[in-house]
mmCIF file of C-alpha atoms in Angstrom:
data_model
loop_
_atom_site.group_PDB
_atom_site.id
_atom_site.type_symbol
_atom_site.label_atom_id
_atom_site.label_comp_id
_atom_site.label_asym_id
_atom_site.label_seq_id
_atom_site.Cartn_x
_atom_site.Cartn_y
_atom_site.Cartn_z
ATOM 1 C CA MET A 92 0.000 0.000 0.000
ATOM 2 C CA TYR A 93 2.762 2.422 0.942
ATOM 3 C CA GLU A 94 4.588 1.860 -2.358
ATOM 4 C CA ARG A 95 1.379 2.571 -4.280
ATOM 5 C CA LEU A 96 0.884 5.808 -2.334
ATOM 6 C CA LYS A 97 4.519 6.900 -2.732
ATOM 7 C CA ALA A 98 4.105 6.720 -6.505
ATOM 8 C CA TYR A 99 1.925 9.837 -6.302
ATOM 9 C CA GLU A 100 4.682 12.002 -4.797
ATOM 10 C CA GLY A 101 5.681 14.785 -7.163
ATOM 11 C CA ARG A 102 2.501 14.552 -9.235
ATOM 12 C CA ALA A 103 0.343 17.615 -9.760
ATOM 13 C CA ALA A 104 -2.544 18.197 -7.353
ATOM 14 C CA ALA A 105 -3.776 21.292 -9.220
ATOM 15 C CA THR A 106 -2.576 22.939 -12.413
ATOM 16 C CA ALA A 107 -3.071 26.521 -13.571
ATOM 17 C CA GLY A 108 -5.573 27.252 -10.827
ATOM 18 C CA VAL A 109 -7.135 30.723 -10.766
ATOM 19 C CA GLY A 110 -8.590 32.401 -7.698
ATOM 20 C CA ARG A 111 -12.338 32.850 -7.869
ATOM 21 C CA ASP A 112 -12.070 36.537 -6.931
ATOM 22 C CA LEU A 113 -9.510 39.271 -7.273
ATOM 23 C CA VAL A 114 -7.872 40.282 -4.029
ATOM 24 C CA ASN A 115 -10.395 42.766 -2.660
ATOM 25 C CA GLU A 116 -11.022 45.052 0.306
ATOM 26 C CA PRO A 117 -14.389 43.587 1.418
ATOM 27 C CA MET A 118 -12.835 40.139 1.970
ATOM 28 C CA ILE A 119 -9.884 41.742 3.752
ATOM 29 C CA ARG A 120 -12.249 43.693 6.007
ATOM 30 C CA HIS A 121 -14.350 40.620 6.840
ATOM 31 C CA TRP A 122 -11.217 38.596 7.610
ATOM 32 C CA CYS A 123 -9.822 41.284 9.915
ATOM 33 C CA GLU A 124 -13.147 41.693 11.729
ATOM 34 C CA ALA A 125 -13.437 37.945 12.268
ATOM 35 C CA MET A 126 -9.843 37.714 13.494
ATOM 36 C CA GLY A 127 -9.964 40.902 15.545
ATOM 37 C CA ASP A 128 -6.914 42.218 13.670
ATOM 38 C CA ALA A 129 -6.826 46.032 13.588
ATOM 39 C CA ASN A 130 -3.407 46.413 11.965
ATOM 40 C CA PRO A 131 -3.556 49.710 10.001
ATOM 41 C CA ALA A 132 -1.733 48.090 7.060
ATOM 42 C CA TYR A 133 -4.948 46.224 6.248
ATOM 43 C CA ALA A 134 -7.160 49.303 5.795
ATOM 44 C CA GLY A 135 -7.065 52.705 4.105
ATOM 45 C CA PRO A 136 -4.779 53.935 1.333
ATOM 46 C CA GLY A 137 -2.127 51.468 0.263
ATOM 47 C CA VAL A 138 -4.010 48.572 1.891
ATOM 48 C CA ILE A 139 -2.466 45.094 1.676
ATOM 49 C CA ALA A 140 -4.067 41.751 2.496
ATOM 50 C CA PRO A 141 -3.055 40.025 5.740
ATOM 51 C CA PRO A 142 -0.357 37.527 4.720
ATOM 52 C CA THR A 143 -2.205 34.695 6.485
ATOM 53 C CA MET A 144 -5.056 35.115 3.967
ATOM 54 C CA LEU A 145 -2.780 33.522 1.346
ATOM 55 C CA GLN A 146 -4.840 30.331 1.119
ATOM 56 C CA ALA A 147 -8.181 32.188 1.198
ATOM 57 C CA TRP A 148 -7.648 33.577 -2.317
ATOM 58 C CA THR A 149 -7.167 30.047 -3.727
ATOM 59 C CA MET A 150 -10.123 28.248 -2.120
ATOM 60 C CA GLY A 151 -12.841 26.774 -4.308
ATOM 61 C CA GLY A 152 -15.810 27.504 -2.033
ATOM 62 C CA LEU A 153 -18.772 25.186 -1.508
ATOM 63 C CA SER A 154 -18.774 24.211 -5.173
ATOM 64 C CA GLY A 155 -15.261 22.797 -4.791
ATOM 65 C CA HIS A 156 -12.177 23.011 -6.976
ATOM 66 C CA SER A 157 -12.561 22.659 -10.715
ATOM 67 C CA ASP A 158 -8.810 22.656 -11.279
ATOM 68 C CA ARG A 159 -7.872 19.670 -9.104
ATOM 69 C CA SER A 160 -5.883 16.987 -10.909
ATOM 70 C CA GLY A 161 -6.855 13.408 -11.581
ATOM 71 C CA ALA A 162 -3.821 12.216 -9.609
ATOM 72 C CA TYR A 163 -5.059 13.949 -6.450
ATOM 73 C CA ASP A 164 -8.495 12.333 -6.739
ATOM 74 C CA GLU A 165 -6.929 8.943 -7.482
ATOM 75 C CA LEU A 166 -4.725 9.153 -4.382
ATOM 76 C CA PHE A 167 -7.671 9.876 -2.111
ATOM 77 C CA ALA A 168 -9.828 7.228 -3.783
ATOM 78 C CA LEU A 169 -7.052 4.719 -3.090
ATOM 79 C CA LEU A 170 -6.975 5.704 0.591
ATOM 80 C CA ASP A 171 -10.771 5.637 0.876
ATOM 81 C CA GLY A 172 -10.913 2.225 -0.745
ATOM 82 C CA ALA A 173 -8.405 0.870 1.767
ATOM 83 C CA GLY A 174 -10.577 2.042 4.684
ATOM 84 C CA TYR A 175 -8.798 5.319 5.486
ATOM 85 C CA THR A 176 -11.991 7.329 5.103
ATOM 86 C CA SER A 177 -11.614 9.932 7.856
ATOM 87 C CA VAL A 178 -9.615 13.113 7.415
ATOM 88 C CA VAL A 179 -8.234 15.791 9.708
ATOM 89 C CA ALA A 180 -6.037 18.783 8.902
ATOM 90 C CA THR A 181 -2.901 18.634 11.041
ATOM 91 C CA ASP A 182 -0.762 21.661 10.191
ATOM 92 C CA CYS A 183 0.249 24.133 7.517
ATOM 93 C CA GLU A 184 3.339 26.179 6.784
ATOM 94 C CA GLN A 185 3.346 29.345 4.709
ATOM 95 C CA GLU A 186 6.072 31.501 3.191
ATOM 96 C CA TYR A 187 5.256 35.035 2.015
ATOM 97 C CA LEU A 188 7.215 36.416 -0.924
ATOM 98 C CA ARG A 189 5.344 39.629 -1.666
ATOM 99 C CA PRO A 190 2.267 41.458 -0.319
ATOM 100 C CA LEU A 191 -1.092 40.907 -2.006
ATOM 101 C CA ARG A 192 -3.026 44.064 -2.873
ATOM 102 C CA PRO A 193 -6.584 44.738 -4.029
ATOM 103 C CA GLY A 194 -6.872 44.002 -7.737
ATOM 104 C CA ASP A 195 -4.266 41.239 -7.795
ATOM 105 C CA ARG A 196 -5.308 38.130 -9.727
ATOM 106 C CA VAL A 197 -4.094 35.063 -7.831
ATOM 107 C CA THR A 198 -3.040 31.943 -9.734
ATOM 108 C CA PHE A 199 -1.534 28.771 -8.342
ATOM 109 C CA ASP A 200 -0.184 25.289 -8.961
ATOM 110 C CA ALA A 201 -0.098 22.498 -6.390
ATOM 111 C CA VAL A 202 1.882 19.287 -6.109
ATOM 112 C CA ILE A 203 1.612 16.191 -3.904
ATOM 113 C CA GLU A 204 4.744 16.838 -1.858
ATOM 114 C CA SER A 205 4.902 13.664 0.235
ATOM 115 C CA VAL A 206 3.016 10.694 1.652
ATOM 116 C CA SER A 207 4.242 9.300 4.964
ATOM 117 C CA GLU A 208 4.594 5.702 5.993
ATOM 118 C CA ARG A 209 1.598 4.371 7.903
ATOM 119 C CA LYS A 210 1.363 6.040 11.318
ATOM 120 C CA THR A 211 -0.716 5.308 14.399
ATOM 121 C CA THR A 212 -2.030 8.333 16.309
ATOM 122 C CA ARG A 213 -4.604 8.840 19.045
ATOM 123 C CA LEU A 214 -7.173 9.497 16.325
ATOM 124 C CA GLY A 215 -6.389 6.308 14.462
ATOM 125 C CA THR A 216 -4.039 4.719 11.940
ATOM 126 C CA GLY A 217 -3.379 6.239 8.541
ATOM 127 C CA TYR A 218 -1.126 8.255 6.271
ATOM 128 C CA PHE A 219 -0.042 11.908 6.355
ATOM 129 C CA VAL A 220 -0.412 13.557 2.938
ATOM 130 C CA THR A 221 1.352 16.872 2.321
ATOM 131 C CA THR A 222 0.612 19.157 -0.627
ATOM 132 C CA ARG A 223 2.583 22.236 -1.636
ATOM 133 C CA MET A 224 0.867 25.134 -3.356
ATOM 134 C CA ASP A 225 2.866 27.819 -5.165
ATOM 135 C CA VAL A 226 0.875 31.046 -5.329
ATOM 136 C CA ARG A 227 1.443 33.874 -7.814
ATOM 137 C CA ALA A 228 -0.023 37.348 -8.143
ATOM 138 C CA ALA A 229 0.056 39.137 -11.489
ATOM 139 C CA GLY A 230 2.430 36.398 -12.608
ATOM 140 C CA GLU A 231 4.924 37.013 -9.777
ATOM 141 C CA PRO A 232 5.669 34.539 -6.944
ATOM 142 C CA ALA A 233 3.609 35.602 -3.926
ATOM 143 C CA GLY A 234 3.993 32.717 -1.499
ATOM 144 C CA THR A 235 3.972 28.990 -0.817
ATOM 145 C CA HIS A 236 1.521 26.979 1.231
ATOM 146 C CA LEU A 237 2.352 23.541 2.652
ATOM 147 C CA PHE A 238 -0.757 21.746 3.905
ATOM 148 C CA ARG A 239 -0.697 18.412 5.711
ATOM 149 C CA ILE A 240 -3.660 16.169 6.472
ATOM 150 C CA LEU A 241 -4.066 12.743 8.036
ATOM 151 C CA LYS A 242 -6.222 10.205 6.174
ATOM 152 C CA TYR A 243 -7.011 7.577 8.773
ATOM 153 C CA THR A 244 -9.220 4.823 10.119
ATOM 154 C CA PRO A 245 -10.696 6.016 13.447
ATOM 155 C CA ALA A 246 -9.441 4.271 16.557
ATOM 156 C CA ALA A 247 -11.718 2.988 19.322
ATOM 157 C CA VAL A 248 -10.724 4.837 22.484
ATOM 158 C CA ARG A 249 -11.853 2.068 24.818
ATOM 159 C CA ARG A 250 -12.131 -1.664 24.605
ATOM 160 C CA GLY A 251 -15.464 -2.466 23.012
ATOM 161 C CA ALA A 252 -16.017 1.072 21.733
ATOM 162 C CA LYS A 253 -16.957 1.453 18.067
ATOM 163 C CA PRO A 254 -16.298 4.360 15.719
ATOM 164 C CA GLY A 255 -19.091 6.899 15.981
ATOM 165 C CA GLY A 256 -18.471 9.026 12.915
ATOM 166 C CA PRO A 257 -17.427 12.675 12.809
ATOM 167 C CA ALA A 258 -18.922 13.545 16.199
ATOM 168 C CA GLY A 259 -16.810 11.030 18.082
ATOM 169 C CA VAL A 260 -16.956 7.457 19.309
ATOM 170 C CA LYS A 261 -19.967 5.866 20.890
ATOM 171 C CA GLU A 262 -19.903 4.595 24.424
ATOM 172 C CA GLY A 263 -22.864 3.185 26.252
ATOM 173 C CA GLY A 264 -25.104 3.860 23.246
ATOM 174 C CA ARG A 265 -24.435 7.598 23.000
ATOM 175 C CA SER A 266 -22.060 9.665 20.890
ATOM 176 C CA LEU A 267 -19.197 11.581 22.445
ATOM 177 C CA ARG A 268 -17.968 14.971 21.370
ATOM 178 C CA PRO A 269 -14.556 15.175 19.684
ATOM 179 C CA ARG A 270 -11.623 15.525 22.058
ATOM 180 C CA PRO A 271 -9.813 18.899 21.964
ATOM 181 C CA VAL A 272 -6.278 18.877 20.603
ATOM 182 C CA ILE A 273 -4.070 19.899 23.524
ATOM 183 C CA SER A 274 -0.562 21.134 22.741
ATOM 184 C CA ARG A 275 2.194 22.868 24.687
ATOM 185 C CA ASP A 276 0.815 26.180 23.416
ATOM 186 C CA ASN A 277 -2.718 25.746 24.783
ATOM 187 C CA ALA A 278 -2.310 23.296 27.689
ATOM 188 C CA GLY A 279 -2.664 26.154 30.201
ATOM 189 C CA PHE A 280 -6.041 27.094 28.758
ATOM 190 C CA TRP A 281 -7.408 23.566 29.199
ATOM 191 C CA GLN A 282 -5.956 23.363 32.702
ATOM 192 C CA GLY A 283 -7.934 26.509 33.473
ATOM 193 C CA VAL A 284 -11.103 24.934 32.063
ATOM 194 C CA ALA A 285 -10.582 21.946 34.346
ATOM 195 C CA GLU A 286 -10.546 24.429 37.250
ATOM 196 C CA HIS A 287 -13.633 26.261 35.889
ATOM 197 C CA LYS A 288 -11.589 29.271 34.824
ATOM 198 C CA LEU A 289 -11.564 30.896 31.386
ATOM 199 C CA LEU A 290 -8.003 32.172 31.040
ATOM 200 C CA ILE A 291 -6.897 34.795 28.522
ATOM 201 C CA GLN A 292 -3.250 35.344 27.629
ATOM 202 C CA ARG A 293 -1.718 38.764 28.357
ATOM 203 C CA CYS A 294 1.508 39.922 26.700
ATOM 204 C CA GLY A 295 4.338 40.461 29.159
ATOM 205 C CA GLU A 296 5.641 43.448 27.163
ATOM 206 C CA CYS A 297 2.655 45.475 25.868
ATOM 207 C CA ALA A 298 -0.104 43.872 28.020
ATOM 208 C CA THR A 299 -2.260 43.137 24.943
ATOM 209 C CA LEU A 300 -4.822 40.401 25.610
ATOM 210 C CA ARG A 301 -5.065 37.597 23.063
ATOM 211 C CA PHE A 302 -7.289 34.639 22.336
ATOM 212 C CA PRO A 303 -6.968 31.921 21.170
ATOM 213 C CA TRP A 304 -3.696 31.124 22.899
ATOM 214 C CA LEU A 305 -0.558 31.731 20.852
ATOM 215 C CA PRO A 306 3.170 31.371 21.593
ATOM 216 C CA GLY A 307 3.836 35.066 20.851
ATOM 217 C CA CYS A 308 2.153 38.478 20.779
ATOM 218 C CA ASN A 309 0.679 39.671 17.466
ATOM 219 C CA GLU A 310 1.263 43.296 18.456
ATOM 220 C CA CYS A 311 4.889 43.367 19.558
ATOM 221 C CA GLY A 312 6.195 39.824 19.026
ATOM 222 C CA CYS A 313 7.064 39.278 22.675
ATOM 223 C CA GLN A 314 7.027 35.637 23.756
ATOM 224 C CA GLU A 315 6.608 36.371 27.472
ATOM 225 C CA TRP A 316 3.066 36.280 28.848
ATOM 226 C CA ASP A 317 0.833 35.671 31.829
ATOM 227 C CA THR A 318 -2.924 35.167 32.112
ATOM 228 C CA VAL A 319 -6.007 36.974 33.337
ATOM 229 C CA GLU A 320 -9.248 35.246 34.248
ATOM 230 C CA ALA A 321 -12.253 36.303 32.186
ATOM 231 C CA SER A 322 -15.226 37.668 34.078
ATOM 232 C CA GLY A 323 -17.534 35.375 32.118
ATOM 233 C CA GLU A 324 -19.655 38.198 30.710
ATOM 234 C CA GLY A 325 -19.998 38.584 26.961
ATOM 235 C CA THR A 326 -22.240 39.165 23.964
ATOM 236 C CA VAL A 327 -22.921 37.296 20.733
ATOM 237 C CA PHE A 328 -20.795 39.033 18.082
ATOM 238 C CA SER A 329 -22.003 36.747 15.274
ATOM 239 C CA TYR A 330 -23.415 33.245 14.962
ATOM 240 C CA VAL A 331 -24.419 30.435 12.647
ATOM 241 C CA VAL A 332 -27.021 27.709 13.102
ATOM 242 C CA MET A 333 -25.800 24.212 12.275
ATOM 243 C CA HIS A 334 -28.510 22.166 10.547
ATOM 244 C CA HIS A 335 -26.418 19.628 8.657
ATOM 245 C CA PRO A 336 -24.716 17.246 9.020
ATOM 246 C CA PRO A 337 -26.496 16.019 12.169
ATOM 247 C CA PHE A 338 -24.144 15.124 15.017
ATOM 248 C CA PRO A 339 -25.835 13.236 17.874
ATOM 249 C CA ALA A 340 -23.080 14.447 20.204
ATOM 250 C CA PHE A 341 -24.421 18.018 19.809
ATOM 251 C CA PRO A 342 -28.072 17.893 20.922
ATOM 252 C CA ALA A 343 -30.581 20.621 20.166
ATOM 253 C CA PHE A 344 -31.835 22.862 22.966
ATOM 254 C CA GLY A 345 -34.088 20.897 25.293
ATOM 255 C CA ALA A 346 -33.188 17.540 23.719
ATOM 256 C CA SER A 347 -31.087 14.837 25.308
ATOM 257 C CA ASP A 348 -30.031 12.852 22.266
ATOM 258 C CA ASP A 349 -31.363 14.521 19.100
ATOM 259 C CA ALA A 350 -28.752 16.047 16.812
ATOM 260 C CA GLY A 351 -29.225 19.776 16.249
ATOM 261 C CA PRO A 352 -29.935 22.249 14.951
ATOM 262 C CA TYR A 353 -27.737 24.176 17.379
ATOM 263 C CA ALA A 354 -26.149 27.619 17.512
ATOM 264 C CA VAL A 355 -22.405 28.205 17.195
ATOM 265 C CA ALA A 356 -21.401 31.744 18.084
ATOM 266 C CA LEU A 357 -18.435 34.057 18.065
ATOM 267 C CA ILE A 358 -18.589 35.461 21.590
ATOM 268 C CA GLU A 359 -17.091 38.863 22.360
ATOM 269 C CA LEU A 360 -15.940 38.728 25.969
ATOM 270 C CA ALA A 361 -16.137 41.757 28.230
ATOM 271 C CA GLU A 362 -12.315 41.867 28.104
ATOM 272 C CA GLY A 363 -12.430 42.539 24.329
ATOM 273 C CA VAL A 364 -11.256 39.222 22.879
ATOM 274 C CA ARG A 365 -13.476 36.782 21.006
ATOM 275 C CA MET A 366 -13.905 33.032 21.105
ATOM 276 C CA VAL A 367 -16.070 30.423 19.377
ATOM 277 C CA SER A 368 -18.453 28.410 21.529
ATOM 278 C CA ASN A 369 -21.988 27.067 21.769
ATOM 279 C CA VAL A 370 -24.887 29.180 23.023
ATOM 280 C CA VAL A 371 -27.044 27.173 25.414
ATOM 281 C CA GLY A 372 -30.158 27.892 27.430
ATOM 282 C CA VAL A 373 -32.205 29.258 24.525
ATOM 283 C CA PRO A 374 -33.591 27.651 21.349
ATOM 284 C CA TYR A 375 -31.278 27.988 18.360
ATOM 285 C CA ASP A 376 -33.735 30.248 16.530
ATOM 286 C CA LYS A 377 -33.781 32.733 19.420
ATOM 287 C CA VAL A 378 -30.048 33.477 19.340
ATOM 288 C CA ARG A 379 -29.367 37.017 18.131
ATOM 289 C CA THR A 380 -26.339 39.244 17.502
ATOM 290 C CA GLY A 381 -25.784 41.387 20.594
ATOM 291 C CA MET A 382 -27.477 38.907 22.952
ATOM 292 C CA PRO A 383 -25.877 39.013 26.428
ATOM 293 C CA VAL A 384 -24.420 35.685 27.485
ATOM 294 C CA ARG A 385 -22.772 34.312 30.594
ATOM 295 C CA LEU A 386 -20.008 31.718 30.831
ATOM 296 C CA GLU A 387 -20.686 28.312 32.271
ATOM 297 C CA PHE A 388 -19.004 24.935 32.014
ATOM 298 C CA LEU A 389 -20.793 22.024 30.362
ATOM 299 C CA ARG A 390 -19.846 18.435 31.151
ATOM 300 C CA THR A 391 -20.590 16.510 27.985
ATOM 301 C CA ASP A 392 -19.323 13.134 29.241
ATOM 302 C CA PRO A 393 -17.269 11.829 32.182
ATOM 303 C CA GLU A 394 -13.999 12.894 30.558
ATOM 304 C CA LEU A 395 -14.838 16.190 28.863
ATOM 305 C CA GLU A 396 -15.954 19.584 30.151
ATOM 306 C CA LEU A 397 -16.219 22.627 27.877
ATOM 307 C CA PRO A 398 -16.774 26.375 28.268
ATOM 308 C CA VAL A 399 -20.150 27.402 26.787
ATOM 309 C CA PHE A 400 -22.293 30.519 27.074
ATOM 310 C CA ARG A 401 -25.842 30.707 28.392
ATOM 311 C CA GLY A 402 -28.115 33.166 26.676
ATOM 312 C CA SER A 403 -31.399 34.633 27.794
ATOM 313 C CA GLU A 404 -34.434 35.297 25.597
ATOM 314 C CA GLY A 405 -35.140 38.334 27.762
#
């Protein structure tokens, strides 16, 4: 199997791709608002796009990519056919060669960079597939994007447990929520959750608050930091209602085992940072932008507790 997969290394994943839209200020503004990034370089005269938007200009949207190669589809069909049907993005690496400005037409080519030997992880057993995208603007190199995913067969987390699909494994007849990925960069946050504290990072140099947790400050680059505990007060900055696909591990308001619909919100905390979480305590169709919410901790199963926000119809 590994030799068959290795044969795809170096083959094109996409050829002569063209971004669906020119680089434009509305998308830049929406990105910055969602990320809470107020850098003056991304607004006003001489505006440039945030470098981390590099991949955004190449994405195919809900209709998918029309420029993907046959080799890429064959590789994934081979993995699916062998039982490696689940997928999770693991990491990406970007290099920026020149700023992107409104009006730039983005083009790109992509190649299947590498396929790993079979690996066993906590999620399951499978293969890491890395693609490299070379991005150009007005014909000039603008950046590279390395993107790595794991195609795997889900592992049972306990003896007798069976895979439960995207929402997690089933135990005792009920679905479990996915486990958070805990790394050295965010372990302190999850330790705080275990103690029923919502901790926000604070830069040790400029005192800027940041969330989610990062190894360094976006404002000054300082890598020293401490934490402050959030008051728990906040408002709904924006939200979406998830109707499909149905995940039994995420029950609708007032239901114990029915899957959705449920509200996922971007919560603006009283401290000024934003985080994504569920809104509980009100039906999904009653959630509104600007709704006051209050932090609480929801135990979803014996091994997982999550910060959520309770809204009030009043």
